[in-house]
Amino acid sequence: DVKVTQSSRYLVKRTGEKVFLECVQDMDHENMFWYRQDPGLGLRLIYFSYDVKMKEKGDIPEGYSVSREKKERFSLILESASTNQTSMYLCASTTQREKLFFGSGTQLSVL
Amino acid sequence: LAKTTQPISMDSYEGQEVNITCSHNNIATNDYITWYQQFPSQGPRFIIQGYKTKVTNEVASLFIPADRKSSTLSLPRVSLSDTAVYYCLVNKAAGNKLTFGGGTRVLVKP
């Protein structure tokens, strides 16, 4: 079975902390994505990567950065967490023109 | 970018057919249309994908008119467990920026 694994299901951090959200896929997909989801706002794309060490900004990249050092792993970094980054974060992966596989999500609370 | 527009919500009753239409006016020639289902506290999961005309699988049907500027997801005989948010996504042939619309919240009532 294909798998996209997000390192934490729930995370609580303090304002100003540096936060790492990790995502690992076991399908050898070249494309990986980070979305955030807030009530009533659907899925919004933060960053995506189409290859190792490659990254592209999505629709809401401000306050975030990403890292893709290995094909299977895509990390989302909040350099200095703020309360408005409290959200559900979803990682996904796919090959070109195939369906997206999503992780279970990380509910991040920034206090 | 192929931005998508869907109704915000729809109510239905068990046993009825639910049809959700998605507008994607800027779809490019080689783009595909894909639909996902999401339950609370879970990641979205793939339902169906199509390019033109009609596609059917064990879960749903997807109708795409000739101009491909819209698509309709059809859920036959829904049950309470079909209550979820449904998203359409234009799967780009070129480039990898996969941007979702707002989704449609479907509530199935007994």
mmCIF file of C-alpha atoms in Angstrom:
data_model
loop_
_atom_site.group_PDB
_atom_site.id
_atom_site.type_symbol
_atom_site.label_atom_id
_atom_site.label_comp_id
_atom_site.label_asym_id
_atom_site.label_seq_id
_atom_site.Cartn_x
_atom_site.Cartn_y
_atom_site.Cartn_z
ATOM 1 C CA ASP A 1 0.000 0.000 0.000
ATOM 2 C CA VAL A 2 1.208 3.469 -0.869
ATOM 3 C CA LYS A 3 2.057 5.690 2.029
ATOM 4 C CA VAL A 4 2.595 9.342 2.808
ATOM 5 C CA THR A 5 3.626 9.710 6.409
ATOM 6 C CA GLN A 6 3.612 12.945 8.366
ATOM 7 C CA SER A 7 5.772 12.878 11.444
ATOM 8 C CA SER A 8 3.265 14.271 13.933
ATOM 9 C CA ARG A 9 -0.506 14.151 14.132
ATOM 10 C CA TYR A 10 -0.710 16.970 16.686
ATOM 11 C CA LEU A 11 1.881 19.580 17.529
ATOM 12 C CA VAL A 12 1.842 22.449 20.005
ATOM 13 C CA LYS A 13 4.477 25.160 19.714
ATOM 14 C CA ARG A 14 5.096 28.611 21.123
ATOM 15 C CA THR A 15 5.221 31.875 19.219
ATOM 16 C CA GLY A 16 8.686 32.494 17.811
ATOM 17 C CA GLU A 17 9.771 28.856 17.808
ATOM 18 C CA LYS A 18 11.268 27.283 14.726
ATOM 19 C CA VAL A 19 9.006 24.427 13.664
ATOM 20 C CA PHE A 20 9.744 21.504 11.369
ATOM 21 C CA LEU A 21 6.989 19.442 9.791
ATOM 22 C CA GLU A 22 8.254 16.300 8.133
ATOM 23 C CA CYS A 23 6.717 14.275 5.342
ATOM 24 C CA VAL A 24 7.968 11.000 3.892
ATOM 25 C CA GLN A 25 6.570 9.067 0.919
ATOM 26 C CA ASP A 26 7.472 5.549 -0.139
ATOM 27 C CA MET A 27 6.281 5.678 -3.753
ATOM 28 C CA ASP A 28 9.344 7.211 -5.439
ATOM 29 C CA HIS A 29 7.230 10.213 -6.462
ATOM 30 C CA GLU A 30 9.062 13.195 -7.872
ATOM 31 C CA ASN A 31 6.405 15.749 -6.865
ATOM 32 C CA MET A 32 5.627 16.652 -3.281
ATOM 33 C CA PHE A 33 3.370 19.346 -1.862
ATOM 34 C CA TRP A 34 2.531 21.144 1.356
ATOM 35 C CA TYR A 35 -0.977 22.516 1.886
ATOM 36 C CA ARG A 36 -2.623 24.183 4.822
ATOM 37 C CA GLN A 37 -6.290 23.862 5.576
ATOM 38 C CA ASP A 38 -8.359 26.251 7.659
ATOM 39 C CA PRO A 39 -12.107 26.109 8.257
ATOM 40 C CA GLY A 40 -13.976 27.528 5.297
ATOM 41 C CA LEU A 41 -10.836 28.163 3.240
ATOM 42 C CA GLY A 42 -10.268 24.795 1.586
ATOM 43 C CA LEU A 43 -6.769 23.570 0.751
ATOM 44 C CA ARG A 44 -4.193 26.247 0.075
ATOM 45 C CA LEU A 45 -0.861 25.425 -1.504
ATOM 46 C CA ILE A 46 2.179 26.621 0.439
ATOM 47 C CA TYR A 47 5.117 25.130 -1.462
ATOM 48 C CA PHE A 48 5.795 22.272 -3.815
ATOM 49 C CA SER A 49 8.826 20.429 -5.117
ATOM 50 C CA TYR A 50 9.243 18.563 -8.398
ATOM 51 C CA ASP A 51 12.688 17.133 -7.708
ATOM 52 C CA VAL A 52 15.379 16.856 -5.079
ATOM 53 C CA LYS A 53 16.617 20.297 -4.017
ATOM 54 C CA MET A 54 13.996 21.974 -6.233
ATOM 55 C CA LYS A 55 11.185 24.035 -4.765
ATOM 56 C CA GLU A 56 8.500 26.374 -6.004
ATOM 57 C CA LYS A 57 6.266 28.796 -4.139
ATOM 58 C CA GLY A 58 2.615 28.050 -3.953
ATOM 59 C CA ASP A 59 -0.144 30.537 -3.242
ATOM 60 C CA ILE A 60 0.711 31.332 0.391
ATOM 61 C CA PRO A 61 4.485 30.881 0.926
ATOM 62 C CA GLU A 62 4.992 33.817 3.294
ATOM 63 C CA GLY A 63 6.335 32.728 6.657
ATOM 64 C CA TYR A 64 7.323 29.276 5.412
ATOM 65 C CA SER A 65 10.286 27.596 3.794
ATOM 66 C CA VAL A 66 10.877 24.024 2.614
ATOM 67 C CA SER A 67 13.661 21.541 2.200
ATOM 68 C CA ARG A 68 13.955 18.541 -0.109
ATOM 69 C CA GLU A 69 17.352 16.904 0.358
ATOM 70 C CA LYS A 70 16.136 13.398 -0.492
ATOM 71 C CA LYS A 71 13.475 12.324 -2.953
ATOM 72 C CA GLU A 72 11.289 10.694 -0.332
ATOM 73 C CA ARG A 73 11.317 13.509 2.221
ATOM 74 C CA PHE A 74 9.841 17.001 2.057
ATOM 75 C CA SER A 75 10.071 19.261 5.088
ATOM 76 C CA LEU A 76 8.052 22.365 5.845
ATOM 77 C CA ILE A 77 9.758 24.918 8.075
ATOM 78 C CA LEU A 78 8.182 27.722 10.034
ATOM 79 C CA GLU A 79 11.154 29.949 10.772
ATOM 80 C CA SER A 80 9.405 31.835 13.579
ATOM 81 C CA ALA A 81 5.990 30.428 14.323
ATOM 82 C CA SER A 82 3.111 32.839 14.769
ATOM 83 C CA THR A 83 -0.426 32.298 16.026
ATOM 84 C CA ASN A 84 -1.864 32.827 12.538
ATOM 85 C CA GLN A 85 -0.003 29.703 11.444
ATOM 86 C CA THR A 86 -2.196 27.561 13.657
ATOM 87 C CA SER A 87 -3.728 25.224 11.115
ATOM 88 C CA MET A 88 -3.981 21.723 9.685
ATOM 89 C CA TYR A 89 -1.010 20.986 7.439
ATOM 90 C CA LEU A 90 -1.297 18.344 4.752
ATOM 91 C CA CYS A 91 1.497 16.806 2.725
ATOM 92 C CA ALA A 92 0.899 15.097 -0.629
ATOM 93 C CA SER A 93 2.908 13.418 -3.340
ATOM 94 C CA THR A 94 2.350 12.311 -6.922
ATOM 95 C CA THR A 95 3.992 11.458 -10.187
ATOM 96 C CA GLN A 96 3.232 13.701 -13.168
ATOM 97 C CA ARG A 97 -0.465 13.650 -14.100
ATOM 98 C CA GLU A 98 -1.317 10.967 -11.585
ATOM 99 C CA LYS A 99 -3.490 11.216 -8.501
ATOM 100 C CA LEU A 100 -2.308 12.871 -5.337
ATOM 101 C CA PHE A 101 -1.687 10.790 -2.246
ATOM 102 C CA PHE A 102 -2.148 12.675 0.999
ATOM 103 C CA GLY A 103 -0.827 12.153 4.479
ATOM 104 C CA SER A 104 -3.125 12.194 7.503
ATOM 105 C CA GLY A 105 -2.243 15.760 8.356
ATOM 106 C CA THR A 106 -0.578 17.586 11.232
ATOM 107 C CA GLN A 107 -2.737 19.815 13.402
ATOM 108 C CA LEU A 108 -0.393 22.567 14.536
ATOM 109 C CA SER A 109 -1.298 24.910 17.374
ATOM 110 C CA VAL A 110 0.896 27.939 17.961
ATOM 111 C CA LEU A 111 0.344 29.511 21.364
ATOM 112 C CA LEU B 1 -3.834 28.889 -13.979
ATOM 113 C CA ALA B 2 -6.928 26.668 -14.145
ATOM 114 C CA LYS B 3 -8.777 28.050 -11.139
ATOM 115 C CA THR B 4 -11.820 26.003 -10.163
ATOM 116 C CA THR B 5 -15.193 27.106 -8.817
ATOM 117 C CA GLN B 6 -17.644 24.831 -7.007
ATOM 118 C CA PRO B 7 -20.797 25.349 -4.932
ATOM 119 C CA ILE B 8 -19.965 25.809 -1.265
ATOM 120 C CA SER B 9 -22.438 23.235 0.012
ATOM 121 C CA MET B 10 -25.183 20.815 -0.969
ATOM 122 C CA ASP B 11 -27.712 18.843 1.033
ATOM 123 C CA SER B 12 -29.132 15.519 -0.028
ATOM 124 C CA TYR B 13 -30.986 12.498 1.347
ATOM 125 C CA GLU B 14 -29.966 8.872 1.528
ATOM 126 C CA GLY B 15 -30.564 7.013 -1.708
ATOM 127 C CA GLN B 16 -30.553 10.122 -3.889
ATOM 128 C CA GLU B 17 -28.082 10.965 -6.616
ATOM 129 C CA VAL B 18 -25.794 13.908 -5.921
ATOM 130 C CA ASN B 19 -24.298 15.935 -8.755
ATOM 131 C CA ILE B 20 -21.560 18.475 -8.077
ATOM 132 C CA THR B 21 -20.447 20.753 -10.888
ATOM 133 C CA CYS B 22 -17.028 22.345 -11.047
ATOM 134 C CA SER B 23 -16.162 25.214 -13.345
ATOM 135 C CA HIS B 24 -12.635 25.393 -14.788
ATOM 136 C CA ASN B 25 -12.770 27.926 -17.604
ATOM 137 C CA ASN B 26 -9.030 28.181 -18.130
ATOM 138 C CA ILE B 27 -8.319 24.481 -18.525
ATOM 139 C CA ALA B 28 -5.541 23.748 -21.005
ATOM 140 C CA THR B 29 -5.634 21.193 -23.787
ATOM 141 C CA ASN B 30 -3.788 18.376 -22.041
ATOM 142 C CA ASP B 31 -4.987 18.960 -18.464
ATOM 143 C CA TYR B 32 -6.947 16.288 -16.604
ATOM 144 C CA ILE B 33 -9.786 16.778 -14.132
ATOM 145 C CA THR B 34 -9.565 14.968 -10.823
ATOM 146 C CA TRP B 35 -11.946 14.756 -7.884
ATOM 147 C CA TYR B 36 -11.137 14.103 -4.235
ATOM 148 C CA GLN B 37 -13.176 13.326 -1.137
ATOM 149 C CA GLN B 38 -12.226 14.481 2.337
ATOM 150 C CA PHE B 39 -13.627 13.424 5.697
ATOM 151 C CA PRO B 40 -12.999 15.476 8.856
ATOM 152 C CA SER B 41 -9.487 15.157 10.278
ATOM 153 C CA GLN B 42 -8.256 13.154 7.289
ATOM 154 C CA GLY B 43 -6.328 13.938 4.137
ATOM 155 C CA PRO B 44 -8.289 14.019 0.868
ATOM 156 C CA ARG B 45 -8.470 10.804 -1.111
ATOM 157 C CA PHE B 46 -8.799 10.307 -4.842
ATOM 158 C CA ILE B 47 -12.216 9.469 -6.275
ATOM 159 C CA ILE B 48 -12.049 9.739 -10.046
ATOM 160 C CA GLN B 49 -10.124 11.305 -12.912
ATOM 161 C CA GLY B 50 -11.091 12.097 -16.479
ATOM 162 C CA TYR B 51 -10.126 13.981 -19.618
ATOM 163 C CA LYS B 52 -13.352 14.129 -21.648
ATOM 164 C CA THR B 53 -16.850 12.673 -22.016
ATOM 165 C CA LYS B 54 -17.687 10.196 -19.264
ATOM 166 C CA VAL B 55 -15.717 8.113 -16.822
ATOM 167 C CA THR B 56 -17.255 5.688 -14.355
ATOM 168 C CA ASN B 57 -15.802 3.637 -11.542
ATOM 169 C CA GLU B 58 -17.236 1.749 -8.597
ATOM 170 C CA VAL B 59 -17.686 4.938 -6.590
ATOM 171 C CA ALA B 60 -18.747 7.709 -8.965
ATOM 172 C CA SER B 61 -19.155 8.986 -12.498
ATOM 173 C CA LEU B 62 -17.520 12.010 -14.022
ATOM 174 C CA PHE B 63 -19.125 13.901 -16.877
ATOM 175 C CA ILE B 64 -17.052 16.321 -18.941
ATOM 176 C CA PRO B 65 -18.655 18.266 -21.817
ATOM 177 C CA ALA B 66 -16.909 18.809 -25.130
ATOM 178 C CA ASP B 67 -15.602 22.273 -24.228
ATOM 179 C CA ARG B 68 -14.152 20.869 -20.955
ATOM 180 C CA LYS B 69 -14.796 24.152 -19.135
ATOM 181 C CA SER B 70 -16.735 22.324 -16.452
ATOM 182 C CA SER B 71 -17.136 18.842 -15.054
ATOM 183 C CA THR B 72 -19.784 17.130 -12.960
ATOM 184 C CA LEU B 73 -19.139 14.529 -10.310
ATOM 185 C CA SER B 74 -22.094 12.212 -9.869
ATOM 186 C CA LEU B 75 -22.508 10.137 -6.721
ATOM 187 C CA PRO B 76 -25.249 7.534 -7.208
ATOM 188 C CA ARG B 77 -27.526 6.613 -4.310
ATOM 189 C CA VAL B 78 -25.624 8.364 -1.555
ATOM 190 C CA SER B 79 -25.516 7.101 2.008
ATOM 191 C CA LEU B 80 -24.784 8.899 5.272
ATOM 192 C CA SER B 81 -21.128 7.919 4.940
ATOM 193 C CA ASP B 82 -20.837 10.029 1.777
ATOM 194 C CA THR B 83 -21.091 13.167 3.904
ATOM 195 C CA ALA B 84 -17.776 14.864 3.167
ATOM 196 C CA VAL B 85 -16.106 17.729 1.330
ATOM 197 C CA TYR B 86 -15.525 17.134 -2.379
ATOM 198 C CA TYR B 87 -12.805 18.933 -4.311
ATOM 199 C CA CYS B 88 -12.158 19.161 -8.006
ATOM 200 C CA LEU B 89 -8.640 19.722 -9.203
ATOM 201 C CA VAL B 90 -7.243 20.445 -12.621
ATOM 202 C CA ASN B 91 -4.214 18.215 -12.985
ATOM 203 C CA LYS B 92 -1.801 20.218 -15.073
ATOM 204 C CA ALA B 93 -0.066 18.656 -18.031
ATOM 205 C CA ALA B 94 2.744 21.147 -17.745
ATOM 206 C CA GLY B 95 4.104 22.374 -14.470
ATOM 207 C CA ASN B 96 3.262 20.976 -11.096
ATOM 208 C CA LYS B 97 1.380 23.681 -9.239
ATOM 209 C CA LEU B 98 -1.736 21.809 -8.130
ATOM 210 C CA THR B 99 -4.145 24.324 -6.655
ATOM 211 C CA PHE B 100 -7.474 23.301 -5.165
ATOM 212 C CA GLY B 101 -10.683 25.289 -5.170
ATOM 213 C CA GLY B 102 -12.817 25.767 -2.091
ATOM 214 C CA GLY B 103 -14.536 22.384 -2.235
ATOM 215 C CA THR B 104 -18.205 21.451 -1.837
ATOM 216 C CA ARG B 105 -19.500 20.314 1.525
ATOM 217 C CA VAL B 106 -22.072 17.568 0.941
ATOM 218 C CA LEU B 107 -24.398 16.677 3.783
ATOM 219 C CA VAL B 108 -26.419 13.498 3.383
ATOM 220 C CA LYS B 109 -29.469 13.359 5.626
ATOM 221 C CA PRO B 110 -31.387 10.250 6.698
#
